[in-house]
mmCIF file of C-alpha atoms and ligand atoms in Angstrom:
data_model
loop_
_atom_site.group_PDB
_atom_site.id
_atom_site.type_symbol
_atom_site.label_atom_id
_atom_site.label_comp_id
_atom_site.label_asym_id
_atom_site.label_seq_id
_atom_site.Cartn_x
_atom_site.Cartn_y
_atom_site.Cartn_z
ATOM 1 C CA MET A 78 -74.822 -134.371 28.064
ATOM 2 C CA ILE A 79 -72.385 -135.637 30.686
ATOM 3 C CA ILE A 80 -72.793 -134.181 34.179
ATOM 4 C CA THR A 81 -69.619 -132.580 35.425
ATOM 5 C CA GLU A 82 -70.724 -130.568 38.479
ATOM 6 C CA VAL A 83 -73.312 -130.674 41.257
ATOM 7 C CA GLU A 84 -73.374 -127.452 43.274
ATOM 8 C CA ALA A 85 -75.417 -126.011 46.139
ATOM 9 C CA ARG A 86 -75.643 -122.259 46.622
ATOM 10 C CA VAL A 87 -77.121 -120.942 49.863
ATOM 11 C CA PHE A 88 -78.563 -117.428 49.993
ATOM 12 C CA LEU A 89 -80.832 -115.330 52.205
ATOM 13 C CA THR A 90 -84.409 -114.635 51.181
ATOM 14 C CA THR A 91 -86.941 -112.434 52.970
ATOM 15 C CA THR A 92 -90.266 -113.954 53.965
ATOM 16 C CA HIS A 93 -93.272 -113.202 56.182
ATOM 17 C CA ARG A 94 -93.880 -116.907 56.760
ATOM 18 C CA HIS A 95 -92.990 -118.368 60.161
ATOM 19 C CA SER A 96 -93.265 -122.058 61.059
ATOM 20 C CA ASP A 97 -95.000 -123.121 64.267
ATOM 21 C CA SER A 98 -93.976 -126.060 66.474
ATOM 22 C CA ALA A 99 -95.902 -128.444 64.202
ATOM 23 C CA GLY A 100 -94.173 -127.070 61.090
ATOM 24 C CA HIS A 101 -97.229 -125.232 59.807
ATOM 25 C CA ALA A 102 -96.720 -121.746 58.368
ATOM 26 C CA HIS A 103 -98.306 -118.580 59.729
ATOM 27 C CA PRO A 104 -97.773 -114.879 58.873
ATOM 28 C CA GLY A 105 -95.402 -112.734 60.903
ATOM 29 C CA PRO A 106 -92.849 -109.936 60.602
ATOM 30 C CA ALA A 107 -90.521 -109.988 57.596
ATOM 31 C CA HIS A 108 -87.369 -111.941 58.370
ATOM 32 C CA GLN A 109 -84.494 -113.455 56.418
ATOM 33 C CA VAL A 110 -84.170 -117.217 56.104
ATOM 34 C CA PRO A 111 -81.581 -119.308 54.225
ATOM 35 C CA GLN A 112 -82.682 -120.893 50.947
ATOM 36 C CA ALA A 113 -80.644 -123.170 48.678
ATOM 37 C CA MET A 114 -80.411 -123.665 44.943
ATOM 38 C CA LEU A 115 -79.105 -126.947 43.561
ATOM 39 C CA THR A 116 -77.374 -126.645 40.194
ATOM 40 C CA ILE A 117 -76.465 -129.613 37.994
ATOM 41 C CA ARG A 118 -74.073 -128.643 35.183
ATOM 42 C CA THR A 119 -72.952 -130.588 32.094
ATOM 43 C CA GLU A 120 -69.720 -130.636 30.089
ATOM 44 C CA ASP A 121 -71.352 -128.513 27.353
ATOM 45 C CA GLY A 122 -72.310 -125.800 29.839
ATOM 46 C CA HIS A 123 -76.016 -126.536 30.247
ATOM 47 C CA GLU A 124 -77.450 -126.101 33.748
ATOM 48 C CA GLY A 125 -80.533 -127.193 35.658
ATOM 49 C CA HIS A 126 -81.652 -125.627 38.918
ATOM 50 C CA SER A 127 -84.050 -126.401 41.752
ATOM 51 C CA PHE A 128 -84.775 -124.817 45.122
ATOM 52 C CA THR A 129 -85.003 -126.290 48.610
ATOM 53 C CA THR A 130 -83.898 -125.596 52.159
ATOM 54 C CA PRO A 131 -80.131 -125.866 52.789
ATOM 55 C CA GLU A 132 -80.183 -128.990 54.957
ATOM 56 C CA ILE A 133 -81.812 -130.962 52.131
ATOM 57 C CA ILE A 134 -78.670 -130.527 49.998
ATOM 58 C CA ARG A 135 -76.089 -130.097 52.763
ATOM 59 C CA PRO A 136 -72.424 -130.831 51.891
ATOM 60 C CA HIS A 137 -72.527 -134.344 53.418
ATOM 61 C CA LEU A 138 -75.271 -135.392 51.004
ATOM 62 C CA LEU A 139 -73.568 -133.884 47.966
ATOM 63 C CA ASP A 140 -70.254 -135.548 48.785
ATOM 64 C CA LYS A 141 -71.508 -138.928 49.988
ATOM 65 C CA PHE A 142 -74.397 -139.543 47.574
ATOM 66 C CA LEU A 143 -75.296 -136.994 44.922
ATOM 67 C CA ARG A 144 -71.939 -136.447 43.247
ATOM 68 C CA LYS A 145 -71.166 -140.182 43.309
ATOM 69 C CA VAL A 146 -74.423 -140.984 41.500
ATOM 70 C CA LEU A 147 -74.584 -138.019 39.125
ATOM 71 C CA VAL A 148 -71.097 -136.894 38.041
ATOM 72 C CA GLY A 149 -69.970 -138.596 34.831
ATOM 73 C CA GLN A 150 -73.502 -139.668 33.931
ATOM 74 C CA ASP A 151 -75.713 -138.681 30.991
ATOM 75 C CA HIS A 152 -78.148 -136.144 32.476
ATOM 76 C CA ARG A 153 -80.906 -137.480 30.225
ATOM 77 C CA ASP A 154 -80.914 -140.809 32.079
ATOM 78 C CA ARG A 155 -83.312 -139.446 34.719
ATOM 79 C CA GLU A 156 -85.083 -142.751 35.399
ATOM 80 C CA ARG A 157 -81.849 -144.642 36.060
ATOM 81 C CA LEU A 158 -80.370 -141.806 38.141
ATOM 82 C CA TRP A 159 -83.557 -141.606 40.206
ATOM 83 C CA GLN A 160 -83.572 -145.388 40.741
ATOM 84 C CA ASP A 161 -79.904 -145.320 41.762
ATOM 85 C CA LEU A 162 -80.599 -142.654 44.404
ATOM 86 C CA ALA A 163 -83.780 -144.389 45.608
ATOM 87 C CA HIS A 164 -81.913 -147.677 46.050
ATOM 88 C CA TRP A 165 -79.204 -145.904 48.061
ATOM 89 C CA GLN A 166 -81.767 -144.530 50.549
ATOM 90 C CA ARG A 167 -82.075 -147.818 52.457
ATOM 91 C CA GLY A 168 -78.360 -147.866 53.249
ATOM 92 C CA SER A 169 -78.065 -144.138 53.935
ATOM 93 C CA ALA A 170 -78.913 -144.314 57.640
ATOM 94 C CA ALA A 171 -82.011 -142.260 56.849
ATOM 95 C CA GLN A 172 -79.834 -139.398 55.613
ATOM 96 C CA LEU A 173 -80.892 -139.533 51.969
ATOM 97 C CA THR A 174 -84.560 -138.499 52.066
ATOM 98 C CA ASP A 175 -87.300 -138.191 49.484
ATOM 99 C CA ARG A 176 -86.892 -134.398 49.687
ATOM 100 C CA THR A 177 -83.328 -134.698 48.427
ATOM 101 C CA LEU A 178 -84.362 -137.069 45.649
ATOM 102 C CA ALA A 179 -87.033 -134.549 44.707
ATOM 103 C CA VAL A 180 -84.693 -131.580 44.362
ATOM 104 C CA VAL A 181 -82.237 -133.634 42.270
ATOM 105 C CA ASP A 182 -84.989 -134.951 39.998
ATOM 106 C CA CYS A 183 -86.405 -131.438 39.542
ATOM 107 C CA ALA A 184 -82.976 -130.026 38.667
ATOM 108 C CA LEU A 185 -82.520 -132.797 36.094
ATOM 109 C CA TRP A 186 -85.909 -132.024 34.539
ATOM 110 C CA ASP A 187 -85.025 -128.319 34.542
ATOM 111 C CA LEU A 188 -81.699 -129.166 32.879
ATOM 112 C CA ALA A 189 -83.435 -131.220 30.191
ATOM 113 C CA GLY A 190 -85.839 -128.386 29.447
ATOM 114 C CA ARG A 191 -83.249 -125.617 29.465
ATOM 115 C CA SER A 192 -80.862 -127.624 27.233
ATOM 116 C CA LEU A 193 -83.661 -128.214 24.677
ATOM 117 C CA ASN A 194 -85.306 -124.806 25.161
ATOM 118 C CA GLN A 195 -88.608 -126.517 26.047
ATOM 119 C CA PRO A 196 -90.872 -126.263 29.131
ATOM 120 C CA VAL A 197 -90.940 -129.495 31.146
ATOM 121 C CA HIS A 198 -94.634 -130.195 30.659
ATOM 122 C CA LYS A 199 -94.141 -130.161 26.880
ATOM 123 C CA LEU A 200 -91.153 -132.501 27.184
ATOM 124 C CA ILE A 201 -93.165 -134.990 29.262
ATOM 125 C CA GLY A 202 -96.253 -134.610 27.094
ATOM 126 C CA ALA A 203 -98.671 -131.869 28.105
ATOM 127 C CA TYR A 204 -102.354 -132.386 28.744
ATOM 128 C CA ARG A 205 -103.019 -128.658 29.254
ATOM 129 C CA ASP A 206 -101.352 -125.254 29.520
ATOM 130 C CA LYS A 207 -103.659 -123.894 32.213
ATOM 131 C CA VAL A 208 -105.561 -125.387 35.132
ATOM 132 C CA LEU A 209 -108.009 -124.181 37.786
ATOM 133 C CA ALA A 210 -106.439 -123.445 41.144
ATOM 134 C CA TYR A 211 -107.974 -123.860 44.547
ATOM 135 C CA GLY A 212 -106.951 -121.393 47.190
ATOM 136 C CA SER A 213 -105.256 -123.375 49.962
ATOM 137 C CA ILE A 214 -105.717 -121.401 53.165
ATOM 138 C CA MET A 215 -103.123 -121.539 55.925
ATOM 139 C CA CYS A 216 -103.885 -123.332 59.182
ATOM 140 C CA GLY A 217 -105.985 -121.299 61.588
ATOM 141 C CA ASP A 218 -104.404 -119.009 64.152
ATOM 142 C CA GLU A 219 -105.222 -116.683 67.053
ATOM 143 C CA LEU A 220 -104.361 -113.448 65.221
ATOM 144 C CA GLU A 221 -106.864 -110.591 65.479
ATOM 145 C CA GLY A 222 -108.480 -110.313 62.008
ATOM 146 C CA GLY A 223 -106.427 -113.253 60.766
ATOM 147 C CA LEU A 224 -107.869 -116.795 60.773
ATOM 148 C CA ALA A 225 -108.980 -116.827 64.402
ATOM 149 C CA THR A 226 -112.742 -117.317 63.982
ATOM 150 C CA PRO A 227 -115.213 -118.931 61.581
ATOM 151 C CA GLU A 228 -116.153 -115.405 60.496
ATOM 152 C CA ASP A 229 -112.491 -114.691 59.637
ATOM 153 C CA TYR A 230 -112.472 -117.744 57.351
ATOM 154 C CA ALA A 231 -115.751 -116.652 55.744
ATOM 155 C CA ARG A 232 -114.496 -113.129 55.104
ATOM 156 C CA PHE A 233 -111.235 -114.410 53.614
ATOM 157 C CA ALA A 234 -113.131 -116.888 51.438
ATOM 158 C CA GLU A 235 -115.140 -114.005 49.981
ATOM 159 C CA THR A 236 -111.874 -112.225 49.182
ATOM 160 C CA LEU A 237 -110.535 -115.342 47.438
ATOM 161 C CA VAL A 238 -113.686 -115.685 45.335
ATOM 162 C CA LYS A 239 -113.336 -112.038 44.274
ATOM 163 C CA ARG A 240 -109.683 -112.828 43.276
ATOM 164 C CA GLY A 241 -111.054 -115.546 40.967
ATOM 165 C CA TYR A 242 -110.661 -118.801 42.896
ATOM 166 C CA LYS A 243 -113.306 -121.382 42.050
ATOM 167 C CA GLY A 244 -112.202 -123.732 44.829
ATOM 168 C CA ILE A 245 -111.060 -123.183 48.411
ATOM 169 C CA LYS A 246 -109.420 -125.584 50.865
ATOM 170 C CA LEU A 247 -109.485 -124.846 54.572
ATOM 171 C CA HIS A 248 -106.648 -125.929 56.831
ATOM 172 C CA THR A 249 -108.429 -125.529 60.141
ATOM 173 C CA TRP A 250 -107.070 -124.943 63.624
ATOM 174 C CA MET A 251 -104.347 -127.248 64.961
ATOM 175 C CA PRO A 252 -102.019 -127.185 67.964
ATOM 176 C CA PRO A 253 -100.152 -125.122 69.026
ATOM 177 C CA VAL A 254 -103.376 -123.046 68.792
ATOM 178 C CA SER A 255 -104.376 -123.181 72.446
ATOM 179 C CA TRP A 256 -107.848 -124.766 72.140
ATOM 180 C CA ALA A 257 -107.295 -126.859 68.986
ATOM 181 C CA PRO A 258 -108.097 -129.403 67.643
ATOM 182 C CA ASP A 259 -111.879 -129.075 67.774
ATOM 183 C CA VAL A 260 -114.185 -130.839 65.305
ATOM 184 C CA LYS A 261 -117.114 -128.590 66.115
ATOM 185 C CA MET A 262 -115.054 -125.459 65.472
ATOM 186 C CA ASP A 263 -113.813 -127.007 62.224
ATOM 187 C CA LEU A 264 -117.413 -127.537 61.148
ATOM 188 C CA ARG A 265 -118.376 -123.999 62.210
ATOM 189 C CA ALA A 266 -115.609 -122.584 59.998
ATOM 190 C CA CYS A 267 -116.663 -124.802 57.077
ATOM 191 C CA ALA A 268 -120.325 -123.816 57.502
ATOM 192 C CA ALA A 269 -119.411 -120.119 57.635
ATOM 193 C CA VAL A 270 -117.388 -120.422 54.433
ATOM 194 C CA ARG A 271 -120.142 -122.361 52.642
ATOM 195 C CA GLU A 272 -122.661 -119.692 53.715
ATOM 196 C CA ALA A 273 -120.359 -116.919 52.497
ATOM 197 C CA VAL A 274 -119.434 -118.320 49.072
ATOM 198 C CA GLY A 275 -122.633 -120.153 48.115
ATOM 199 C CA PRO A 276 -123.096 -123.510 46.364
ATOM 200 C CA GLY A 277 -121.053 -122.772 43.247
ATOM 201 C CA ILE A 278 -117.607 -122.713 44.828
ATOM 202 C CA ARG A 279 -115.923 -126.099 45.453
ATOM 203 C CA LEU A 280 -114.790 -126.567 49.050
ATOM 204 C CA MET A 281 -112.389 -129.028 50.676
ATOM 205 C CA ILE A 282 -110.852 -129.458 54.103
ATOM 206 C CA ASP A 283 -107.385 -130.479 55.246
ATOM 207 C CA ALA A 284 -107.931 -131.130 58.926
ATOM 208 C CA PHE A 285 -105.923 -131.883 62.060
ATOM 209 C CA HIS A 286 -103.776 -134.829 60.994
ATOM 210 C CA TRP A 287 -104.235 -136.837 64.204
ATOM 211 C CA TYR A 288 -107.976 -137.034 64.838
ATOM 212 C CA SER A 289 -109.381 -140.369 66.057
ATOM 213 C CA ARG A 290 -111.601 -142.451 63.774
ATOM 214 C CA SER A 291 -114.663 -141.183 65.710
ATOM 215 C CA ASP A 292 -113.668 -137.525 65.353
ATOM 216 C CA ALA A 293 -112.846 -137.966 61.656
ATOM 217 C CA LEU A 294 -116.229 -139.651 61.109
ATOM 218 C CA GLU A 295 -118.075 -136.808 62.869
ATOM 219 C CA LEU A 296 -116.150 -134.254 60.796
ATOM 220 C CA GLY A 297 -116.804 -136.111 57.535
ATOM 221 C CA ARG A 298 -120.516 -136.522 58.229
ATOM 222 C CA GLY A 299 -120.764 -132.770 58.932
ATOM 223 C CA LEU A 300 -118.949 -131.901 55.715
ATOM 224 C CA GLU A 301 -121.351 -134.065 53.711
ATOM 225 C CA LYS A 302 -124.161 -131.748 54.833
ATOM 226 C CA LEU A 303 -122.109 -128.786 53.530
ATOM 227 C CA ALA A 304 -121.432 -130.412 50.132
ATOM 228 C CA PHE A 305 -117.650 -130.413 50.534
ATOM 229 C CA ASP A 306 -115.695 -132.123 47.763
ATOM 230 C CA TRP A 307 -113.182 -133.957 49.917
ATOM 231 C CA ILE A 308 -111.762 -134.565 53.373
ATOM 232 C CA GLU A 309 -107.968 -134.708 53.564
ATOM 233 C CA GLU A 310 -105.577 -136.028 56.199
ATOM 234 C CA PRO A 311 -107.925 -136.018 59.226
ATOM 235 C CA MET A 312 -106.019 -138.919 60.810
ATOM 236 C CA ASP A 313 -102.456 -140.196 60.998
ATOM 237 C CA GLU A 314 -101.724 -141.513 57.502
ATOM 238 C CA GLN A 315 -99.514 -144.222 58.966
ATOM 239 C CA SER A 316 -102.728 -146.099 59.725
ATOM 240 C CA MET A 317 -103.927 -147.106 56.270
ATOM 241 C CA SER A 318 -106.609 -149.341 57.792
ATOM 242 C CA SER A 319 -108.115 -146.300 59.576
ATOM 243 C CA TYR A 320 -108.461 -144.593 56.229
ATOM 244 C CA LYS A 321 -110.016 -147.726 54.732
ATOM 245 C CA TRP A 322 -112.491 -147.698 57.633
ATOM 246 C CA LEU A 323 -113.227 -143.983 57.147
ATOM 247 C CA ALA A 324 -113.636 -144.255 53.367
ATOM 248 C CA ASP A 325 -116.008 -147.199 53.879
ATOM 249 C CA ASN A 326 -118.091 -145.174 56.345
ATOM 250 C CA LEU A 327 -118.257 -141.841 54.542
ATOM 251 C CA ASP A 328 -119.814 -140.666 51.291
ATOM 252 C CA ILE A 329 -117.564 -137.593 50.984
ATOM 253 C CA PRO A 330 -114.392 -138.591 49.096
ATOM 254 C CA VAL A 331 -111.350 -139.259 51.237
ATOM 255 C CA VAL A 332 -108.108 -137.898 49.748
ATOM 256 C CA GLY A 333 -104.672 -139.288 50.555
ATOM 257 C CA PRO A 334 -102.009 -140.059 51.373
ATOM 258 C CA GLU A 335 -100.095 -136.782 51.403
ATOM 259 C CA SER A 336 -97.429 -137.178 54.057
ATOM 260 C CA ALA A 337 -97.109 -140.981 54.254
ATOM 261 C CA ALA A 338 -93.731 -142.332 53.176
ATOM 262 C CA GLY A 339 -93.292 -144.967 50.492
ATOM 263 C CA LYS A 340 -93.537 -142.960 47.291
ATOM 264 C CA HIS A 341 -95.708 -144.443 44.512
ATOM 265 C CA TRP A 342 -95.277 -147.958 45.951
ATOM 266 C CA HIS A 343 -97.161 -147.163 49.147
ATOM 267 C CA ARG A 344 -99.776 -145.174 47.235
ATOM 268 C CA ALA A 345 -100.429 -148.289 45.171
ATOM 269 C CA GLU A 346 -101.229 -150.096 48.438
ATOM 270 C CA TRP A 347 -103.704 -147.344 49.412
ATOM 271 C CA VAL A 348 -105.473 -147.852 46.093
ATOM 272 C CA ARG A 349 -105.407 -151.648 46.376
ATOM 273 C CA HIS A 350 -106.851 -151.560 49.895
ATOM 274 C CA GLY A 351 -109.495 -148.909 49.183
ATOM 275 C CA ALA A 352 -107.998 -146.507 51.725
ATOM 276 C CA CYS A 353 -108.854 -143.450 49.662
ATOM 277 C CA ASP A 354 -111.308 -142.338 46.996
ATOM 278 C CA ILE A 355 -108.934 -139.790 45.468
ATOM 279 C CA LEU A 356 -105.213 -140.484 45.543
ATOM 280 C CA ARG A 357 -102.638 -137.851 46.432
ATOM 281 C CA THR A 358 -99.094 -137.244 45.300
ATOM 282 C CA GLY A 359 -96.645 -134.356 45.536
ATOM 283 C CA VAL A 360 -93.157 -133.812 44.159
ATOM 284 C CA ASN A 361 -91.631 -133.306 47.605
ATOM 285 C CA ASP A 362 -93.671 -136.150 49.137
ATOM 286 C CA VAL A 363 -92.736 -138.939 46.715
ATOM 287 C CA GLY A 364 -89.211 -137.905 45.683
ATOM 288 C CA GLY A 365 -89.586 -135.961 42.481
ATOM 289 C CA ILE A 366 -91.521 -135.256 39.312
ATOM 290 C CA THR A 367 -90.575 -138.717 38.032
ATOM 291 C CA PRO A 368 -92.313 -140.692 40.848
ATOM 292 C CA ALA A 369 -95.159 -138.184 41.049
ATOM 293 C CA ILE A 370 -96.017 -139.034 37.449
ATOM 294 C CA LYS A 371 -95.729 -142.759 38.193
ATOM 295 C CA THR A 372 -98.308 -142.220 40.976
ATOM 296 C CA MET A 373 -100.584 -140.220 38.694
ATOM 297 C CA ARG A 374 -100.527 -142.817 35.931
ATOM 298 C CA MET A 375 -101.165 -145.661 38.394
ATOM 299 C CA ALA A 376 -104.233 -143.809 39.733
ATOM 300 C CA GLU A 377 -105.453 -143.285 36.173
ATOM 301 C CA ALA A 378 -105.259 -147.033 35.539
ATOM 302 C CA PHE A 379 -107.701 -147.493 38.450
ATOM 303 C CA GLY A 380 -110.019 -144.778 37.168
ATOM 304 C CA MET A 381 -109.037 -142.534 40.087
ATOM 305 C CA ASP A 382 -108.288 -138.868 40.325
ATOM 306 C CA CYS A 383 -104.956 -138.018 41.942
ATOM 307 C CA GLU A 384 -104.612 -134.517 43.419
ATOM 308 C CA VAL A 385 -101.158 -132.961 43.637
ATOM 309 C CA HIS A 386 -99.892 -131.589 46.961
ATOM 310 C CA GLY A 387 -98.254 -128.235 46.949
ATOM 311 C CA ASN A 388 -97.525 -125.194 44.843
ATOM 312 C CA THR A 389 -94.454 -124.079 42.826
ATOM 313 C CA ALA A 390 -93.450 -124.927 39.287
ATOM 314 C CA MET A 391 -92.504 -128.554 39.961
ATOM 315 C CA ASN A 392 -96.019 -129.492 41.091
ATOM 316 C CA LEU A 393 -97.649 -127.359 38.407
ATOM 317 C CA HIS A 394 -95.879 -129.368 35.698
ATOM 318 C CA VAL A 395 -97.181 -132.643 37.180
ATOM 319 C CA VAL A 396 -100.712 -131.217 37.064
ATOM 320 C CA ALA A 397 -100.158 -129.923 33.508
ATOM 321 C CA VAL A 398 -99.299 -133.392 32.160
ATOM 322 C CA SER A 399 -102.205 -135.190 33.839
ATOM 323 C CA LYS A 400 -105.856 -135.579 32.894
ATOM 324 C CA ASN A 401 -106.889 -137.236 36.176
ATOM 325 C CA CYS A 402 -106.400 -134.302 38.508
ATOM 326 C CA ARG A 403 -108.717 -131.336 38.728
ATOM 327 C CA TRP A 404 -106.785 -128.676 40.595
ATOM 328 C CA TYR A 405 -103.524 -126.896 41.247
ATOM 329 C CA GLU A 406 -103.038 -126.191 44.963
ATOM 330 C CA ARG A 407 -102.203 -122.458 45.155
ATOM 331 C CA GLY A 408 -101.042 -121.384 48.583
ATOM 332 C CA LEU A 409 -100.724 -121.291 51.349
ATOM 333 C CA LEU A 410 -102.857 -118.160 51.643
ATOM 334 C CA HIS A 411 -103.640 -115.794 54.512
ATOM 335 C CA PRO A 412 -105.411 -112.416 54.849
ATOM 336 C CA PHE A 413 -102.131 -110.839 56.035
ATOM 337 C CA LEU A 414 -100.073 -112.084 53.082
ATOM 338 C CA GLU A 415 -100.046 -111.160 49.377
ATOM 339 C CA TYR A 416 -99.311 -114.475 47.633
ATOM 340 C CA ASP A 417 -98.961 -112.739 44.245
ATOM 341 C CA ASP A 418 -95.880 -110.894 45.525
ATOM 342 C CA GLY A 419 -93.981 -114.142 44.930
ATOM 343 C CA PHE A 420 -90.377 -114.717 46.022
ATOM 344 C CA ASP A 421 -87.544 -112.149 45.952
ATOM 345 C CA TYR A 422 -85.257 -114.607 44.134
ATOM 346 C CA LEU A 423 -87.673 -115.104 41.230
ATOM 347 C CA LYS A 424 -88.362 -112.245 38.828
ATOM 348 C CA SER A 425 -91.950 -113.378 38.200
ATOM 349 C CA LEU A 426 -94.507 -115.852 39.513
ATOM 350 C CA SER A 427 -94.192 -119.491 38.475
ATOM 351 C CA ASP A 428 -97.956 -119.917 38.929
ATOM 352 C CA PRO A 429 -99.680 -116.737 37.696
ATOM 353 C CA MET A 430 -103.454 -116.931 38.080
ATOM 354 C CA ASP A 431 -105.893 -115.004 35.916
ATOM 355 C CA ALA A 432 -109.153 -113.389 37.097
ATOM 356 C CA ASP A 433 -111.083 -116.557 36.197
ATOM 357 C CA GLY A 434 -109.034 -118.720 38.536
ATOM 358 C CA PHE A 435 -106.814 -120.388 35.932
ATOM 359 C CA VAL A 436 -103.094 -120.824 36.587
ATOM 360 C CA HIS A 437 -101.058 -120.674 33.397
ATOM 361 C CA VAL A 438 -98.011 -122.917 33.032
ATOM 362 C CA PRO A 439 -95.026 -120.706 32.104
ATOM 363 C CA ASP A 440 -93.675 -121.539 28.639
ATOM 364 C CA ARG A 441 -90.150 -120.621 29.689
ATOM 365 C CA PRO A 442 -87.625 -123.481 29.269
ATOM 366 C CA GLY A 443 -87.271 -126.104 31.961
ATOM 367 C CA LEU A 444 -89.401 -125.717 35.084
ATOM 368 C CA GLY A 445 -89.963 -122.147 33.955
ATOM 369 C CA GLU A 446 -88.746 -120.505 37.153
ATOM 370 C CA ASP A 447 -87.679 -116.957 36.312
ATOM 371 C CA ILE A 448 -84.547 -117.087 38.491
ATOM 372 C CA ASP A 449 -82.858 -113.847 39.561
ATOM 373 C CA PHE A 450 -79.272 -115.110 39.537
ATOM 374 C CA ALA A 451 -77.887 -111.678 40.436
ATOM 375 C CA PHE A 452 -80.114 -111.570 43.549
ATOM 376 C CA ILE A 453 -78.865 -115.026 44.566
ATOM 377 C CA GLU A 454 -75.209 -114.036 44.134
ATOM 378 C CA ASN A 455 -75.710 -110.729 45.992
ATOM 379 C CA ASN A 456 -77.367 -112.519 48.915
ATOM 380 C CA ARG A 457 -75.243 -115.629 48.926
ATOM 381 C CA VAL A 458 -73.977 -116.925 52.256
ATOM 382 C CA ALA A 459 -72.430 -120.286 51.223
HETATM 383 O O1 LLH B 569 -97.704 -127.052 56.791
HETATM 384 C C1 LLH B 569 -97.884 -128.111 56.196
HETATM 385 O O2 LLH B 569 -97.927 -129.250 56.683
HETATM 386 C C2 LLH B 569 -98.100 -128.057 54.725
HETATM 387 O O3 LLH B 569 -98.004 -126.755 54.239
HETATM 388 C C3 LLH B 569 -99.465 -128.585 54.492
HETATM 389 O O4 LLH B 569 -100.311 -128.107 55.478
HETATM 390 C C4 LLH B 569 -100.103 -128.124 53.247
HETATM 391 O O5 LLH B 569 -99.174 -127.905 52.229
HETATM 392 C C5 LLH B 569 -101.076 -129.199 52.841
HETATM 393 O O6 LLH B 569 -101.359 -130.103 53.607
HETATM 394 N N1 LLH B 569 -101.615 -129.108 51.668
HETATM 395 O O7 LLH B 569 -102.510 -130.050 51.260
HETATM 396 MG MG1 MG B 570 -102.705 -131.511 52.792
#
C-alpha cells in the first residue's frame, strides 16, 4: 500500500480542438499536442493513472510538492494526502493549483480501484450505473456551416436529438468572435434551438462569462420565455453578490459557481448567501473527486441539486455516486467533430452514450479509462 513512485509521462496526441485567446475550444485541422499521464505506484506494484496537460504536473511540482507529500505514504489515505496538498497551496507561491490536486486525487482513486479490481463509483458507493447526458455545445464561431448563426445551432441541436440527447446546453458566442458578446444574438440562438427541438428537450445556456448585471437580467428574462432549465456563468463569478442579485431577480435557476476558486469552501458561501439555485462543482475546478463529493454532499444537505462541470471518467464517477445531480455534461460538441471518436490514447470511450441518451459508467477497475499504454510509450516525448 505504500507509495514508492510518482511519475509523469508526456506524449503526443492528435486532436482537432484548438483553443482561442479566451481558452475556449473550436474545431480546426488535426494537430499534435502534448498530453501527460501521472502515475502513482506502490511497493506491491499497483498503479493509478490520471491525465492532464504537462504543465500541471511539470517536474518542479513533482519534485517540490508531490513526491514529498506522497512517497512513503499509504495510498489509501486519500483524505489526509489531499488535505496535506491543499494546505501546501497557500505557501506554494501560487504554483500548486487545484488542477494539480485534481490529477493527484484522481490517480489515487484510480489506484484504489485498480488495486481492488473495483470501479471507483462502486468503491465510493454508487447511486447509479447510468445517467442522462446533456450535449454541451462548443462556444459559437464564425465558421461557414459551423456554429456561426442561430440556424446553425438549431440544425446541430436537431442532430443531437437524433443521436439521443435529451438535454442540450448552448455555449453562445464570445470574444474573440468579432461581434460578440451580444445578448440579442444569444436569445436568437436559444429561440431557434427551442423551435427546432420542441418542448420536450431540456435546454440550458452557458453564456459570456462577463456580462453586466443588466445584460444577464435581460438574457435570463428572455430564457424564461423559452422555458430554459438554467442560466450558467453569465457574469464574472468573482462577484458573488451579483449572482445573489441575479438569482433574486430571475425565476430561471441560476447555476454556479463553475470557475470561481475556493473549492467546496467557497461553494458553501454561495449556498449560504443564496447566490445560486443549483450549485456547481467539477473535479478540475475544486481539486479532485474528493472535494467534488464534499461539494455535492453539502448541496444535498441544503436540498439543492449540484451539477458537475465537465466530461471524462473523473466527473462521470462524481455524477454516478450522487442523487442530487441530474446530468452528465457530454462535450464539448461541434458539427465538425465526432465526439464518439474519443481519444487516440484510450482504446474505448470512458463515457459511452446509448441511443436513449444514457451514459453508462464503465465497470472497468479504477476510473475505468481504457488506457493504450503502448500508444503512450510509442508517442512519448518526456
Ligand atoms: O472552454 C471552457 O471554458 C470550458 O470548456 C467551458 O466552456 C465548458 O467546459 C463549460 O463551461 N461547461 O459548463
Ligand atoms: Mg460552464
